[in-house]
XYZ file of C-alpha atoms in Angstrom:
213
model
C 0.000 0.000 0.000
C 1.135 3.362 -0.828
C -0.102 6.681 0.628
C 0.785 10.606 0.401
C 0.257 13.723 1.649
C -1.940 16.187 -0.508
C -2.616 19.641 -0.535
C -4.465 20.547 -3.734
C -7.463 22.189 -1.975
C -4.518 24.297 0.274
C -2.467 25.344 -2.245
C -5.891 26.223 -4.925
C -6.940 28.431 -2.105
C -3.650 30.133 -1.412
C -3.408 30.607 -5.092
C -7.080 32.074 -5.359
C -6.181 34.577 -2.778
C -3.202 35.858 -4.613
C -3.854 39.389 -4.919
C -3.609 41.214 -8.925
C -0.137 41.545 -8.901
C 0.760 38.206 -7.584
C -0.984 36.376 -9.964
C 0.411 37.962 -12.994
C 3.433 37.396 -12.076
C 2.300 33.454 -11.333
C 0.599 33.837 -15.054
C 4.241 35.361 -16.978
C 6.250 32.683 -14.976
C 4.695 30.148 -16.461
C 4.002 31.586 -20.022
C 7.718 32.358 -19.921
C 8.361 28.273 -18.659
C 6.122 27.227 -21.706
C 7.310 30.113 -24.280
C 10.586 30.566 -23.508
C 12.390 27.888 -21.260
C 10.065 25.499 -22.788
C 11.387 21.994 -20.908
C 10.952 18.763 -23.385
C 10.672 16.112 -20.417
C 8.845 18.183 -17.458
C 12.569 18.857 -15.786
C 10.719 22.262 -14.390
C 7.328 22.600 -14.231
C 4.209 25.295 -13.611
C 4.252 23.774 -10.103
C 7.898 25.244 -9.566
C 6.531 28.497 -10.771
C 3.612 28.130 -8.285
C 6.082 28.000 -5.116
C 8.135 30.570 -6.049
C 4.883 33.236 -6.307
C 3.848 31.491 -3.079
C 7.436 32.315 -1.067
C 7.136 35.564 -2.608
C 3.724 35.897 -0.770
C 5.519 34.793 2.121
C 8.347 36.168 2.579
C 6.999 39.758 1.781
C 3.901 41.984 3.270
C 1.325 41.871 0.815
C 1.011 45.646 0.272
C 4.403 45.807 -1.756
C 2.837 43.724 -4.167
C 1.223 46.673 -6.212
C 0.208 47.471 -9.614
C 3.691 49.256 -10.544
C 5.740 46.709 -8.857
C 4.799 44.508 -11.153
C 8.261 43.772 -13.183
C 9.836 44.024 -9.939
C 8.351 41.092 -8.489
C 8.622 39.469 -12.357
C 12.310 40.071 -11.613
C 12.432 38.694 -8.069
C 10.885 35.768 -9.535
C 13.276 34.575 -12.486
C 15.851 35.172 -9.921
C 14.505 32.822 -7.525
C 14.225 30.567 -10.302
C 17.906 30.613 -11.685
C 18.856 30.201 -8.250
C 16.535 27.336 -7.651
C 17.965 25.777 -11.523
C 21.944 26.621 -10.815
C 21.659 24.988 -6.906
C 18.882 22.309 -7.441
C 17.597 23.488 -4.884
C 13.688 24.972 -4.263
C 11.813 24.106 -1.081
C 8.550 23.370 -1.036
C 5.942 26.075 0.354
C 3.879 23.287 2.416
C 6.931 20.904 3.224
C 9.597 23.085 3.019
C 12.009 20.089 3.948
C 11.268 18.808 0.636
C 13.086 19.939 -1.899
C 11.132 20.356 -5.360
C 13.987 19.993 -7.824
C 16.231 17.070 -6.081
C 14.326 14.735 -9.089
C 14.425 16.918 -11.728
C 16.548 15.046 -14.139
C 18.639 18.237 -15.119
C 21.962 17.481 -17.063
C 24.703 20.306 -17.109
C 23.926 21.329 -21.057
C 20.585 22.321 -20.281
C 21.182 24.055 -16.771
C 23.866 26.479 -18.102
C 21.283 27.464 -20.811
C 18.323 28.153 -19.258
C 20.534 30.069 -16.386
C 21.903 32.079 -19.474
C 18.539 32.600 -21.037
C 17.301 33.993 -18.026
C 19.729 35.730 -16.838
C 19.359 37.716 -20.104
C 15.480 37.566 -19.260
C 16.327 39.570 -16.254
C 18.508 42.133 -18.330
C 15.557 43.115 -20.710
C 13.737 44.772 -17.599
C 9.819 45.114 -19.026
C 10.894 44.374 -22.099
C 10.934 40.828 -20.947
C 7.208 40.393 -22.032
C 8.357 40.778 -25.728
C 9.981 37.309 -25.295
C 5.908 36.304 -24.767
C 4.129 35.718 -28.363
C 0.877 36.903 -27.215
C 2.419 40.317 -25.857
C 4.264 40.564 -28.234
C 1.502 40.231 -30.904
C -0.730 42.327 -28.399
C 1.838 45.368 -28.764
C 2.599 45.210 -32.264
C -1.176 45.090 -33.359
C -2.003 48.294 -30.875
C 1.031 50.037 -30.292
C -0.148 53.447 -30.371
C -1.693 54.111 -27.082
C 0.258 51.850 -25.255
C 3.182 54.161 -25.943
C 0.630 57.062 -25.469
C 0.126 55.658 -21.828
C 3.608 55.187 -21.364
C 4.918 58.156 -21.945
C 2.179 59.953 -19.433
C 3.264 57.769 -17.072
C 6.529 58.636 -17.054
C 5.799 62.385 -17.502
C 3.708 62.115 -14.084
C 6.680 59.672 -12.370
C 9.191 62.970 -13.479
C 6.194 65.361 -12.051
C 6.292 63.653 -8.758
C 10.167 63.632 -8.641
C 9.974 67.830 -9.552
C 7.432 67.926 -7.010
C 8.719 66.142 -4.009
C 12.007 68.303 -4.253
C 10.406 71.948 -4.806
C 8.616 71.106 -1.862
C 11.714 70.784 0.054
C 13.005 74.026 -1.120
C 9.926 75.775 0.185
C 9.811 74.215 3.349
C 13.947 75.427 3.503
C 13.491 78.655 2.315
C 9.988 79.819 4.333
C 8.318 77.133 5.162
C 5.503 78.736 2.516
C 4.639 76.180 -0.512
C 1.075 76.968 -1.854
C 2.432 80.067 -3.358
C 4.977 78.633 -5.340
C 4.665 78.966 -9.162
C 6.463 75.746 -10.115
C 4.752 73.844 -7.652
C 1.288 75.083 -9.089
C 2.399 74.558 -12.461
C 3.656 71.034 -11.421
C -0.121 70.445 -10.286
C -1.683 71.988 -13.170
C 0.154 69.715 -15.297
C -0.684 66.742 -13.366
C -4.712 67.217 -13.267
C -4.104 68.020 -17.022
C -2.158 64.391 -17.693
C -5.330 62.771 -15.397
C -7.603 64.158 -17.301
C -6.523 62.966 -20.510
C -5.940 59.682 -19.573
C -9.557 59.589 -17.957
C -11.045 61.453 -21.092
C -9.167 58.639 -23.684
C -10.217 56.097 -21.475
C -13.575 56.554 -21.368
C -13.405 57.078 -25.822
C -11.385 53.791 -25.978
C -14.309 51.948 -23.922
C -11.507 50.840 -21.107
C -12.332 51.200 -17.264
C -11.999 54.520 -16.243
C -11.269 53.381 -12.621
C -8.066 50.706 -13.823
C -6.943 53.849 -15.849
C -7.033 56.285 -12.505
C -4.687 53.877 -10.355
């Protein structure tokens, strides 16, 4: 007679309670394992991508895990992975005495590549996703206001920046800041950027409130 320990209905409810951010980077982990990595005899599979987004969860408070952070956590991620493909070593989140790739079959060939591959993953930054087919086809087929959105975004990251250190000069100066010029055009500029976005949201037919955060 043989017998094991299972924890399908644990680990489906951890995974359900993943918040937005920590379930796409579950979801790119394992289109990357299946696009990129793409094992031929199951050395590494989804499941290893499933306890890595699950340390993540547990290693780190569950606000950091925001919308922006997104590619950070991506990063974290393939790290954790090389790691756990250059040491054999990943434990598992409900026996962590049990170490998920001790039977993974990997021969020295195949481990140097895929710690190459993603260590150059890891060097593209964002423009990781463009490894991804769908993405890829995703940006290429509407790559207009995706670039539209990114360069606001940027322009209101820079805005913040401006802001954060005119504010500083005020306080130095005389402690007065609502009077400052640059810091009302810095907040003129910003409502204007909101606006827009909001405005060509609601023409594109996208959720105005996803387009606000």
């Amino acid at each position: 007679m043989e017998w094991r320990i299972c924890f399908n209905t644990g680990e489906t409810e951890l995974v359900n309670n993943l918040n937005d951010t920590q379930a796409k980077v579950y979801v790119l982990l394992k289109m990357i394992l299946k696009n990129v990595l793409r094992p031929c005899k199951k050395e590494i599979t989804s499941y290893v991508m499933k306890n890595i987004v699950l340390w993540q969860a547990e290693s780190n408070p569950q606000n950091k895990f925001r919308e922006r952070s997104l590619f950070h956590w991506l990063h974290d991620g393939l790290r954790e992975l090389r790691t756990a493909i250059l040491t054999q070593k990943l434990s598992y989140y409900m026996i962590p005495e049990r170490n998920l790739m001790a039977a993974t079959g990997l021969h020295d060939t195949q481990r140097n590549k895929w710690v190459a591959d993603i260590t150059d993953m890891m060097a593209d930054g964002p423009r990781v996703i463009l490894r991804l087919q769908k993405m890829r086809k995703a940006v290429i087929a509407s790559p207009e206001p995706m670039l539209w959105f990114s360069k606001r975004r940027m322009e209101l990251e820079i805005l913040s920046m401006q802001f954060r250190l005119r504010d500083i000069i005020c306080r130095n100066k005389n402690g007065v800041e609502e009077s400052d010029t640059i810091l009302s055009d810095i907040n003129r500029r910003t409502w204007e950027i909101g606006m827009d976005g909001v405005l060509r949201a609601i023409s594109e037919g996208d959720d105005v409130d996803n387009t606000i955060q």
